[in-house]
Amino acid sequence: MLNPEHLNATPVNRVLVVEDNAHTAYLLEFMLQRVGYDPIIAANGRDALSAIDNVSPVDVILLDLMLPYVSGYQIIQDIRSNPLWQHVPIIVLSGKVLEQDIVKALDLGATDYVSKPFKPQELLARIRRVTSDADQRMAQR
Amino acid sequence: MLEWLFRSEFDASATVAIWSIAAVLTTTVALFVYTLGLRLTTIVGTRRRARTVRQWRSILASAVLSADAAGTLKLPIIRANNRTDVMEEWNRLRDTVGGDAADNLILLGQRMGLPAVARKRLRRRRIQSKILALQTLGHLRDAPSRSAIASYVAHPNLALSITAAVALVDIDAETAIETLIPMIAGRRDWPRNRVSLFLRMAGSELISEPMYRAIRSAKNEDKTYLLQFVHLVEPEVLEALVIDIIRGVDDPSVLSAALKLVRGYSGVPRLAALTRHRSWYVRMQAAKVLGRIGQKEHLSFLESLLRDREWWVRYRAAQAIASLPFMGPNSLRRLRDQQQDHYAADMLQQAMAEVGLA
């Protein structure tokens, strides 16, 4: 379930983590908190869509593809068609490693794709890169 | 105290009834107490497990992020009844991360004493213990256990054998892959996703050569099976293998499997012969390949497939023609109008309609 505290949180360094595996979600939450991000955990596709409807846009989304109720692909489409959230970078973090899965996610609008098992430092570097790219785009507007 | 029960004024049936009620009541109370005990034991066990997992999760997560933490963190004592939970937790995390994080977890696992615990568990009779032990030893890259693990690869129990196979690749991919690849065709019970997993863990560079040899020397039905995994080898080896098979094999199922793997024009042999193959399925795959290759010189082959006696072959040939990069709307209409065979013209018309050119 989403933490109601996040409904009005300042949109700085916030990461929406959409991950149904409790162990992976815990690790991501731990990692992100360690380096100063504020993670919001959604344990399934329905919670993720609820976050998109009820929470102000975050800085980056970490998204698993195989989720209960709503697939990760559907979530990418919903985010990209949402006027408030469409510019939020999405990093897919998935155990799906086939070329067609990666291409499909990127074609639908994912910003980056990281396969599981993942390298934590590399993932953090990718998060830093997409958030700084997004900051630069915002500054240019 | 119960002497009133044995008084003579009670007849036999009343005595039996009273004794039965007493027995039922006693049994009910005993069962209630037993159930309560079981429930309490479960609750206490679950809480203990949750406490242990909570305690270890933060230690494991800290180790994932830093080699220093993995080497220096103060570790709580692992009680015998918590060992399985801690091992499972360690394995789950080890499955999730790679690179330096995996090395950190191995260092932590050694400090936790997991190699000794896992080796001991591998000798137990219970299958679940053995599986957890195999997984742990693999994840620890415990080289001294390699021969013990290898003895389980040929085990008739599917879970044991595939877990052992993955563990061997974890420990020493180069040696393991030489043994495992020749076994794949014979172990059709191994789940394909687990086979793909250990091939991917080993990497395309290591698996290319043994896979090439295994497929070339396999019987036709095994060739078809092995070709499912061939997309994991290096692209140039895949290309050489596919060309080899197309050149030298006539079995329809092998040929079809190989044709599905053709991606671009790289001197695919026997194309003309394949468009006249006795199996309609091969002819259909040939039509699809010609569409993917997209060369002008092959248009005549596709035209002849457009007049094939099999509907699917005509359909795929028409789709292939409509997708050719050098065939614009006017060329397609001209080709359609030139067809003497009205089945061929109809099929091309349908394929053109599918891409909005009707």
Short mmCIF file of C-alpha atoms in Angstrom, two decimals:
data_model
loop_
_atom_site.label_atom_id
_atom_site.label_comp_id
_atom_site.label_asym_id
_atom_site.label_seq_id
_atom_site.Cartn_x
_atom_site.Cartn_y
_atom_site.Cartn_z
CA MET A 1 0.00 0.00 0.00
CA LEU A 2 1.09 3.55 -0.64
CA ASN A 3 2.20 5.64 2.25
CA PRO A 4 -0.18 8.64 2.60
CA GLU A 5 2.84 10.76 3.61
CA HIS A 6 3.93 10.72 -0.01
CA LEU A 7 0.74 12.31 -1.29
CA ASN A 8 2.03 15.80 -0.54
CA ALA A 9 5.76 15.19 -0.41
CA THR A 10 8.09 17.60 -2.18
CA PRO A 11 8.92 16.24 -5.62
CA VAL A 12 12.68 16.18 -5.00
CA ASN A 13 14.68 12.99 -5.38
CA ARG A 14 11.57 10.87 -5.24
CA VAL A 15 11.58 7.46 -6.89
CA LEU A 16 8.48 5.37 -7.52
CA VAL A 17 9.54 1.73 -7.23
CA VAL A 18 7.02 -0.64 -8.81
CA GLU A 19 8.14 -4.11 -7.74
CA ASP A 20 6.05 -7.08 -6.58
CA ASN A 21 8.93 -9.11 -5.15
CA ALA A 22 9.18 -8.03 -1.51
CA HIS A 23 12.90 -8.90 -1.27
CA THR A 24 13.86 -6.88 -4.33
CA ALA A 25 11.59 -4.02 -3.23
CA TYR A 26 13.30 -3.97 0.18
CA LEU A 27 16.75 -3.92 -1.39
CA LEU A 28 15.81 -1.09 -3.75
CA GLU A 29 14.25 0.90 -0.92
CA PHE A 30 17.35 0.37 1.24
CA MET A 31 19.71 1.34 -1.60
CA LEU A 32 17.79 4.44 -2.60
CA GLN A 33 17.45 5.68 0.96
CA ARG A 34 21.20 5.17 1.51
CA VAL A 35 22.04 7.51 -1.36
CA GLY A 36 19.48 10.15 -0.44
CA TYR A 37 16.44 9.35 -2.55
CA ASP A 38 12.92 9.11 -1.19
CA PRO A 39 11.47 5.85 -2.49
CA ILE A 40 7.75 5.18 -2.79
CA ILE A 41 6.98 1.47 -3.08
CA ALA A 42 4.08 0.13 -5.14
CA ALA A 43 3.78 -3.65 -4.81
CA ASN A 44 1.63 -4.24 -7.89
CA GLY A 45 0.32 -2.62 -11.06
CA ARG A 46 -2.86 -1.38 -9.40
CA ASP A 47 -0.93 0.45 -6.66
CA ALA A 48 1.32 1.98 -9.32
CA LEU A 49 -1.66 3.35 -11.26
CA SER A 50 -3.14 4.63 -8.01
CA ALA A 51 0.15 6.45 -7.31
CA ILE A 52 0.05 8.03 -10.76
CA ASP A 53 -3.48 9.28 -10.07
CA ASN A 54 -2.92 10.48 -6.52
CA VAL A 55 0.71 11.48 -6.10
CA SER A 56 2.50 14.42 -7.72
CA PRO A 57 5.01 13.30 -10.37
CA VAL A 58 8.23 11.73 -9.03
CA ASP A 59 11.76 12.19 -10.41
CA VAL A 60 12.16 8.68 -11.77
CA ILE A 61 10.25 5.40 -11.89
CA LEU A 62 11.83 1.98 -11.42
CA LEU A 63 9.43 -0.47 -13.01
CA ASP A 64 9.23 -4.25 -13.06
CA LEU A 65 7.38 -5.68 -16.08
CA MET A 66 5.79 -8.81 -14.63
CA LEU A 67 3.36 -7.44 -12.08
CA PRO A 68 0.07 -8.59 -10.60
CA TYR A 69 -3.17 -7.00 -11.95
CA VAL A 70 -1.61 -4.59 -14.49
CA SER A 71 1.50 -5.35 -16.57
CA GLY A 72 4.53 -3.08 -16.66
CA TYR A 73 3.94 -2.45 -20.38
CA GLN A 74 0.45 -1.12 -19.62
CA ILE A 75 1.88 1.12 -16.91
CA ILE A 76 4.42 2.60 -19.35
CA GLN A 77 1.58 3.37 -21.78
CA ASP A 78 -0.53 4.95 -19.03
CA ILE A 79 2.36 7.09 -17.82
CA ARG A 80 3.23 8.27 -21.32
CA SER A 81 -0.38 9.29 -21.97
CA ASN A 82 -0.74 11.12 -18.63
CA PRO A 83 -0.08 14.86 -19.11
CA LEU A 84 1.42 15.26 -15.63
CA TRP A 85 3.60 12.15 -15.63
CA GLN A 86 4.56 11.76 -19.29
CA HIS A 87 8.00 13.35 -18.88
CA VAL A 88 9.01 11.23 -15.88
CA PRO A 89 11.93 8.93 -16.83
CA ILE A 90 11.11 5.23 -16.54
CA ILE A 91 13.86 2.68 -15.91
CA VAL A 92 12.58 -0.84 -16.47
CA LEU A 93 14.11 -3.34 -14.05
CA SER A 94 13.07 -6.76 -15.22
CA GLY A 95 14.01 -10.41 -15.36
CA LYS A 96 12.83 -10.46 -18.98
CA VAL A 97 15.99 -10.54 -21.04
CA LEU A 98 14.77 -11.34 -24.54
CA GLU A 99 15.49 -8.76 -27.22
CA GLN A 100 11.80 -8.41 -28.13
CA ASP A 101 10.84 -7.62 -24.52
CA ILE A 102 13.51 -4.92 -24.27
CA VAL A 103 12.55 -3.44 -27.66
CA LYS A 104 8.84 -3.46 -26.72
CA ALA A 105 9.47 -1.63 -23.43
CA LEU A 106 11.70 0.99 -25.10
CA ASP A 107 9.25 1.43 -28.00
CA LEU A 108 6.42 2.05 -25.53
CA GLY A 109 8.42 4.84 -23.94
CA ALA A 110 10.76 3.39 -21.30
CA THR A 111 13.85 5.57 -20.87
CA ASP A 112 16.24 2.76 -19.98
CA TYR A 113 16.23 -0.99 -19.39
CA VAL A 114 18.17 -2.90 -16.74
CA SER A 115 18.02 -6.70 -16.61
CA LYS A 116 17.90 -8.74 -13.41
CA PRO A 117 20.13 -9.82 -11.78
CA PHE A 118 21.19 -6.19 -11.63
CA LYS A 119 24.33 -4.43 -10.46
CA PRO A 120 23.28 -1.96 -7.75
CA GLN A 121 25.99 0.64 -8.46
CA GLU A 122 25.22 0.55 -12.18
CA LEU A 123 21.51 1.00 -11.48
CA LEU A 124 22.24 3.99 -9.24
CA ALA A 125 24.41 5.50 -11.97
CA ARG A 126 21.58 5.09 -14.49
CA ILE A 127 19.15 6.73 -12.07
CA ARG A 128 21.58 9.64 -11.62
CA ARG A 129 21.92 9.99 -15.39
CA VAL A 130 18.21 9.99 -16.22
CA THR A 131 17.39 12.38 -13.39
CA SER A 132 20.13 14.82 -14.44
CA ASP A 133 18.96 14.57 -18.10
CA ALA A 134 15.42 15.35 -16.96
CA ASP A 135 16.68 18.28 -14.85
CA GLN A 136 18.54 19.67 -17.87
CA ARG A 137 15.43 19.38 -20.05
CA MET A 138 13.37 21.19 -17.41
CA ALA A 139 16.00 23.96 -17.20
CA GLN A 140 15.97 24.42 -20.98
CA ARG A 141 12.18 24.90 -21.08
CA MET B 1 -16.53 -39.63 42.77
CA LEU B 2 -18.11 -41.25 39.74
CA GLU B 3 -19.65 -44.05 41.73
CA TRP B 4 -23.15 -42.75 40.99
CA LEU B 5 -22.51 -43.88 37.43
CA PHE B 6 -22.20 -47.47 38.51
CA ARG B 7 -25.31 -47.47 40.65
CA SER B 8 -27.59 -50.33 39.93
CA GLU B 9 -30.61 -48.13 39.10
CA PHE B 10 -28.86 -47.04 35.80
CA ASP B 11 -29.58 -49.50 33.06
CA ALA B 12 -26.80 -50.57 30.71
CA SER B 13 -27.74 -48.29 27.79
CA ALA B 14 -27.79 -45.17 30.00
CA THR B 15 -24.32 -46.07 31.33
CA VAL B 16 -22.99 -46.47 27.80
CA ALA B 17 -24.51 -43.11 26.78
CA ILE B 18 -23.00 -41.30 29.78
CA TRP B 19 -19.56 -42.83 29.16
CA SER B 20 -19.75 -41.94 25.46
CA ILE B 21 -20.59 -38.30 26.26
CA ALA B 22 -17.68 -38.18 28.73
CA ALA B 23 -15.32 -39.62 26.11
CA VAL B 24 -16.47 -37.16 23.44
CA LEU B 25 -16.07 -34.22 25.83
CA THR B 26 -12.58 -35.34 26.86
CA THR B 27 -11.51 -35.82 23.22
CA THR B 28 -12.92 -32.40 22.26
CA VAL B 29 -11.02 -30.68 25.07
CA ALA B 30 -7.82 -32.56 24.17
CA LEU B 31 -8.16 -31.64 20.48
CA PHE B 32 -8.84 -28.02 21.39
CA VAL B 33 -5.72 -27.87 23.55
CA TYR B 34 -3.69 -29.58 20.81
CA THR B 35 -4.95 -27.15 18.13
CA LEU B 36 -4.25 -24.21 20.41
CA GLY B 37 -0.73 -25.52 20.96
CA LEU B 38 -0.16 -25.94 17.25
CA ARG B 39 -1.47 -22.46 16.54
CA LEU B 40 0.74 -20.95 19.24
CA THR B 41 3.77 -22.82 17.91
CA THR B 42 3.03 -21.53 14.40
CA ILE B 43 2.60 -17.95 15.62
CA VAL B 44 5.80 -18.08 17.66
CA GLY B 45 7.65 -19.68 14.71
CA THR B 46 6.36 -17.10 12.23
CA ARG B 47 7.32 -14.23 14.55
CA ARG B 48 10.75 -15.71 15.12
CA ARG B 49 11.24 -16.13 11.37
CA ALA B 50 10.05 -12.58 10.69
CA ARG B 51 12.41 -11.23 13.40
CA THR B 52 15.36 -13.17 11.98
CA VAL B 53 14.60 -12.15 8.40
CA ARG B 54 14.20 -8.49 9.42
CA GLN B 55 17.51 -8.57 11.26
CA TRP B 56 19.37 -10.22 8.38
CA ARG B 57 17.76 -8.27 5.56
CA SER B 58 19.42 -5.01 6.55
CA ILE B 59 22.78 -6.78 7.06
CA LEU B 60 22.52 -8.42 3.62
CA ALA B 61 21.42 -5.19 1.94
CA SER B 62 24.35 -3.31 3.55
CA ALA B 63 26.73 -6.00 2.29
CA VAL B 64 25.31 -5.71 -1.24
CA LEU B 65 26.27 -2.04 -1.35
CA SER B 66 29.73 -2.25 0.18
CA ALA B 67 32.58 -4.75 0.31
CA ASP B 68 33.73 -3.09 3.55
CA ALA B 69 30.38 -3.77 5.17
CA ALA B 70 30.42 -7.36 3.88
CA GLY B 71 33.85 -7.90 5.42
CA THR B 72 33.45 -6.07 8.72
CA LEU B 73 29.79 -6.00 9.80
CA LYS B 74 29.15 -7.63 13.17
CA LEU B 75 27.05 -10.71 12.47
CA PRO B 76 24.44 -12.12 14.84
CA ILE B 77 24.70 -15.79 15.80
CA ILE B 78 22.59 -17.96 13.50
CA ARG B 79 20.67 -20.45 15.64
CA ALA B 80 20.16 -23.93 14.23
CA ASN B 81 16.40 -23.41 13.83
CA ASN B 82 16.98 -20.14 11.90
CA ARG B 83 19.57 -21.47 9.47
CA THR B 84 17.13 -22.35 6.69
CA ASP B 85 15.47 -18.92 6.81
CA VAL B 86 18.80 -17.10 6.73
CA MET B 87 20.12 -19.29 3.90
CA GLU B 88 16.95 -18.73 1.87
CA GLU B 89 17.17 -14.98 2.44
CA TRP B 90 20.83 -14.92 1.39
CA ASN B 91 20.04 -16.98 -1.75
CA ARG B 92 17.12 -14.74 -2.75
CA LEU B 93 19.31 -11.68 -2.60
CA ARG B 94 22.15 -13.44 -4.38
CA ASP B 95 19.70 -14.26 -7.21
CA THR B 96 18.73 -10.59 -7.45
CA VAL B 97 22.14 -8.95 -7.82
CA GLY B 98 25.24 -9.44 -9.93
CA GLY B 99 28.73 -7.93 -10.33
CA ASP B 100 30.49 -6.56 -7.24
CA ALA B 101 27.32 -6.94 -5.18
CA ALA B 102 27.40 -10.71 -5.77
CA ASP B 103 31.07 -10.83 -4.71
CA ASN B 104 30.18 -8.91 -1.55
CA LEU B 105 27.44 -11.39 -0.74
CA ILE B 106 29.83 -14.31 -1.26
CA LEU B 107 32.27 -12.71 1.17
CA LEU B 108 29.48 -12.24 3.69
CA GLY B 109 28.23 -15.81 3.09
CA GLN B 110 31.68 -17.15 3.92
CA ARG B 111 31.78 -15.10 7.13
CA MET B 112 28.34 -16.49 7.99
CA GLY B 113 29.72 -20.02 7.69
CA LEU B 114 27.37 -20.94 4.86
CA PRO B 115 29.84 -23.22 2.98
CA ALA B 116 30.10 -25.67 5.89
CA VAL B 117 26.35 -25.58 6.58
CA ALA B 118 25.50 -26.15 2.91
CA ARG B 119 28.01 -29.01 2.48
CA LYS B 120 26.50 -30.72 5.53
CA ARG B 121 22.97 -30.25 4.20
CA LEU B 122 23.92 -31.72 0.85
CA ARG B 123 24.50 -35.03 2.66
CA ARG B 124 21.01 -35.03 4.20
CA ARG B 125 18.27 -37.29 2.82
CA ARG B 126 15.57 -34.62 2.35
CA ILE B 127 15.33 -33.33 -1.21
CA GLN B 128 14.49 -29.77 -0.04
CA SER B 129 17.67 -29.66 2.06
CA LYS B 130 19.75 -30.86 -0.87
CA ILE B 131 18.21 -28.30 -3.25
CA LEU B 132 18.88 -25.41 -0.86
CA ALA B 133 22.43 -26.73 -0.32
CA LEU B 134 23.11 -27.01 -4.08
CA GLN B 135 21.78 -23.52 -4.67
CA THR B 136 23.82 -22.08 -1.83
CA LEU B 137 27.07 -23.81 -2.85
CA GLY B 138 26.60 -22.61 -6.43
CA HIS B 139 25.91 -19.07 -5.31
CA LEU B 140 28.98 -19.22 -3.04
CA ARG B 141 31.05 -20.43 -6.04
CA ASP B 142 32.30 -23.12 -3.71
CA ALA B 143 34.93 -24.86 -5.89
CA PRO B 144 35.72 -27.68 -3.38
CA SER B 145 32.09 -28.86 -3.71
CA ARG B 146 32.21 -29.08 -7.51
CA SER B 147 32.49 -32.86 -7.77
CA ALA B 148 29.80 -33.40 -5.12
CA ILE B 149 27.48 -31.08 -7.05
CA ALA B 150 28.37 -32.70 -10.39
CA SER B 151 27.17 -36.06 -9.06
CA TYR B 152 23.62 -34.64 -8.91
CA VAL B 153 23.47 -33.39 -12.52
CA ALA B 154 22.49 -36.81 -13.86
CA HIS B 155 20.06 -37.41 -10.95
CA PRO B 156 16.59 -38.57 -12.05
CA ASN B 157 14.98 -35.96 -9.79
CA LEU B 158 14.40 -32.95 -12.03
CA ALA B 159 14.70 -30.27 -9.33
CA LEU B 160 17.98 -31.71 -8.03
CA SER B 161 19.56 -32.15 -11.45
CA ILE B 162 18.69 -28.72 -12.86
CA THR B 163 19.67 -26.95 -9.61
CA ALA B 164 23.00 -28.80 -9.71
CA ALA B 165 23.49 -27.80 -13.37
CA VAL B 166 22.91 -24.11 -12.60
CA ALA B 167 25.20 -24.35 -9.53
CA LEU B 168 28.02 -25.83 -11.62
CA VAL B 169 27.79 -22.95 -14.10
CA ASP B 170 27.87 -20.53 -11.16
CA ILE B 171 31.10 -22.13 -9.89
CA ASP B 172 33.01 -22.64 -13.13
CA ALA B 173 31.06 -21.89 -16.30
CA GLU B 174 33.79 -22.94 -18.74
CA THR B 175 34.17 -26.48 -17.40
CA ALA B 176 30.46 -26.90 -16.63
CA ILE B 177 29.22 -25.89 -20.04
CA GLU B 178 31.35 -28.56 -21.79
CA THR B 179 29.53 -31.21 -19.72
CA LEU B 180 26.07 -29.67 -19.71
CA ILE B 181 25.49 -28.75 -23.35
CA PRO B 182 25.79 -32.36 -24.61
CA MET B 183 23.21 -33.31 -21.93
CA ILE B 184 20.52 -30.78 -22.93
CA ALA B 185 18.92 -32.85 -25.69
CA GLY B 186 18.72 -35.89 -23.41
CA ARG B 187 17.23 -33.95 -20.50
CA ARG B 188 14.01 -32.69 -22.10
CA ASP B 189 12.55 -32.60 -18.57
CA TRP B 190 14.81 -29.64 -17.70
CA PRO B 191 12.60 -26.54 -17.93
CA ARG B 192 13.61 -24.52 -20.98
CA ASN B 193 13.79 -21.28 -19.01
CA ARG B 194 16.30 -22.86 -16.60
CA VAL B 195 18.39 -24.16 -19.52
CA SER B 196 18.32 -20.68 -21.06
CA LEU B 197 19.29 -19.30 -17.64
CA PHE B 198 22.47 -21.36 -17.29
CA LEU B 199 23.41 -20.78 -20.94
CA ARG B 200 22.95 -17.05 -20.44
CA MET B 201 24.92 -17.16 -17.17
CA ALA B 202 27.81 -18.78 -19.03
CA GLY B 203 27.62 -16.16 -21.80
CA SER B 204 27.53 -16.40 -25.59
CA GLU B 205 31.31 -16.56 -25.96
CA LEU B 206 31.61 -19.70 -23.84
CA ILE B 207 28.58 -21.54 -25.19
CA SER B 208 29.00 -20.87 -28.92
CA GLU B 209 31.58 -23.53 -29.75
CA PRO B 210 30.11 -26.41 -27.65
CA MET B 211 26.61 -25.55 -28.89
CA TYR B 212 27.79 -25.58 -32.50
CA ARG B 213 29.38 -29.01 -32.00
CA ALA B 214 26.36 -30.40 -30.15
CA ILE B 215 23.89 -29.30 -32.84
CA ARG B 216 26.03 -30.50 -35.75
CA SER B 217 26.46 -33.95 -34.25
CA ALA B 218 22.87 -34.32 -32.97
CA LYS B 219 20.16 -36.49 -34.50
CA ASN B 220 17.49 -34.56 -36.42
CA GLU B 221 14.89 -34.54 -33.61
CA ASP B 222 17.55 -33.34 -31.15
CA LYS B 223 18.74 -30.69 -33.62
CA THR B 224 15.22 -29.17 -33.68
CA TYR B 225 15.12 -29.14 -29.88
CA LEU B 226 18.58 -27.59 -29.49
CA LEU B 227 17.88 -24.91 -32.08
CA GLN B 228 15.49 -23.32 -29.53
CA PHE B 229 18.50 -22.18 -27.53
CA VAL B 230 20.75 -21.21 -30.41
CA HIS B 231 19.76 -17.52 -30.34
CA LEU B 232 21.99 -17.31 -27.24
CA VAL B 233 25.20 -18.04 -29.18
CA GLU B 234 27.34 -15.41 -30.91
CA PRO B 235 25.67 -13.97 -34.06
CA GLU B 236 28.43 -15.16 -36.43
CA VAL B 237 28.28 -18.71 -35.03
CA LEU B 238 24.50 -18.69 -35.32
CA GLU B 239 24.77 -17.60 -38.96
CA ALA B 240 27.36 -20.30 -39.78
CA LEU B 241 25.27 -22.96 -38.07
CA VAL B 242 22.05 -21.98 -39.83
CA ILE B 243 23.77 -21.97 -43.23
CA ASP B 244 25.33 -25.36 -42.46
CA ILE B 245 21.96 -26.87 -41.59
CA ILE B 246 20.16 -25.39 -44.59
CA ARG B 247 22.92 -26.70 -46.85
CA GLY B 248 23.11 -30.20 -45.42
CA VAL B 249 19.76 -31.20 -43.90
CA ASP B 250 16.54 -32.15 -45.66
CA ASP B 251 14.36 -32.97 -42.67
CA PRO B 252 11.38 -30.53 -42.77
CA SER B 253 11.25 -29.82 -39.02
CA VAL B 254 15.00 -29.09 -38.78
CA LEU B 255 14.95 -27.00 -41.95
CA SER B 256 11.96 -24.99 -40.70
CA ALA B 257 13.61 -24.39 -37.32
CA ALA B 258 16.79 -23.21 -39.08
CA LEU B 259 14.91 -21.00 -41.54
CA LYS B 260 13.15 -19.25 -38.64
CA LEU B 261 16.59 -18.14 -37.46
CA VAL B 262 17.61 -16.44 -40.72
CA ARG B 263 17.58 -12.69 -40.10
CA GLY B 264 19.42 -11.05 -43.00
CA TYR B 265 20.91 -11.92 -46.37
CA SER B 266 24.17 -13.66 -45.70
CA GLY B 267 24.44 -16.13 -48.53
CA VAL B 268 21.58 -18.42 -47.48
CA PRO B 269 22.06 -21.49 -49.68
CA ARG B 270 19.50 -23.55 -51.62
CA LEU B 271 16.86 -20.82 -51.61
CA ALA B 272 15.46 -21.86 -55.00
CA ALA B 273 15.31 -25.52 -53.92
CA LEU B 274 13.60 -24.61 -50.65
CA THR B 275 10.79 -22.81 -52.46
CA ARG B 276 10.07 -26.15 -54.20
CA HIS B 277 10.51 -28.35 -51.10
CA ARG B 278 8.08 -31.27 -50.70
CA SER B 279 6.94 -29.95 -47.29
CA TRP B 280 4.55 -26.97 -47.51
CA TYR B 281 5.80 -25.83 -44.10
CA VAL B 282 9.35 -25.45 -45.43
CA ARG B 283 8.04 -23.59 -48.49
CA MET B 284 6.13 -21.25 -46.17
CA GLN B 285 9.23 -20.59 -44.04
CA ALA B 286 11.22 -19.99 -47.25
CA ALA B 287 8.65 -17.36 -48.29
CA LYS B 288 9.05 -15.61 -44.93
CA VAL B 289 12.86 -15.71 -45.22
CA LEU B 290 12.68 -14.19 -48.71
CA GLY B 291 10.53 -11.40 -47.28
CA ARG B 292 13.04 -10.73 -44.49
CA ILE B 293 16.00 -10.81 -46.88
CA GLY B 294 14.23 -8.40 -49.25
CA GLN B 295 16.39 -8.85 -52.37
CA LYS B 296 15.17 -7.97 -55.89
CA GLU B 297 16.73 -11.12 -57.35
CA HIS B 298 14.37 -13.30 -55.24
CA LEU B 299 11.11 -11.74 -56.43
CA SER B 300 10.61 -14.50 -59.03
CA PHE B 301 10.79 -17.16 -56.27
CA LEU B 302 8.13 -15.33 -54.31
CA GLU B 303 5.96 -15.00 -57.43
CA SER B 304 6.09 -18.77 -57.94
CA LEU B 305 5.18 -19.31 -54.25
CA LEU B 306 2.19 -17.03 -54.83
CA ARG B 307 0.80 -19.79 -57.06
CA ASP B 308 1.51 -22.60 -54.52
CA ARG B 309 -1.22 -25.21 -53.96
CA GLU B 310 -1.13 -24.53 -50.19
CA TRP B 311 -3.08 -21.48 -48.92
CA TRP B 312 -0.58 -20.63 -46.15
CA VAL B 313 2.35 -20.61 -48.58
CA ARG B 314 0.49 -18.26 -50.95
CA TYR B 315 -0.49 -16.04 -48.01
CA ARG B 316 3.06 -15.73 -46.59
CA ALA B 317 4.47 -15.18 -50.09
CA ALA B 318 1.97 -12.37 -50.68
CA GLN B 319 2.82 -10.80 -47.31
CA ALA B 320 6.53 -11.09 -48.12
CA ILE B 321 6.07 -9.39 -51.49
CA ALA B 322 4.00 -6.57 -49.91
CA SER B 323 6.81 -5.98 -47.38
CA LEU B 324 9.64 -5.77 -49.92
CA PRO B 325 11.31 -2.34 -49.60
CA PHE B 326 11.64 -1.88 -53.39
CA MET B 327 7.97 -2.67 -54.09
CA GLY B 328 5.96 0.54 -54.01
CA PRO B 329 2.16 0.70 -54.41
CA ASN B 330 2.33 0.96 -58.22
CA SER B 331 4.72 -2.00 -58.57
CA LEU B 332 2.48 -4.09 -56.34
CA ARG B 333 -0.65 -3.22 -58.34
CA ARG B 334 1.20 -3.99 -61.57
CA LEU B 335 2.35 -7.35 -60.21
CA ARG B 336 -1.19 -8.17 -59.03
CA ASP B 337 -2.66 -7.32 -62.46
CA GLN B 338 -0.04 -9.46 -64.21
CA GLN B 339 -1.09 -12.61 -62.36
CA GLN B 340 -2.75 -15.20 -64.62
CA ASP B 341 -3.69 -17.34 -61.60
CA HIS B 342 -6.67 -15.63 -59.90
CA TYR B 343 -5.79 -17.28 -56.53
CA ALA B 344 -2.40 -15.56 -56.70
CA ALA B 345 -3.97 -12.22 -57.65
CA ASP B 346 -6.55 -12.50 -54.81
CA MET B 347 -3.88 -13.31 -52.26
CA LEU B 348 -1.72 -10.38 -53.29
CA GLN B 349 -4.78 -8.15 -53.15
CA GLN B 350 -5.42 -9.33 -49.57
CA ALA B 351 -1.81 -8.73 -48.50
CA MET B 352 -1.93 -5.24 -50.05
CA ALA B 353 -5.18 -4.52 -48.15
CA GLU B 354 -3.48 -5.55 -44.90
CA VAL B 355 -0.86 -2.82 -45.38
CA GLY B 356 -3.42 -0.27 -46.60
CA LEU B 357 -2.54 -0.43 -50.31
CA ALA B 358 -5.69 -2.03 -51.75
#
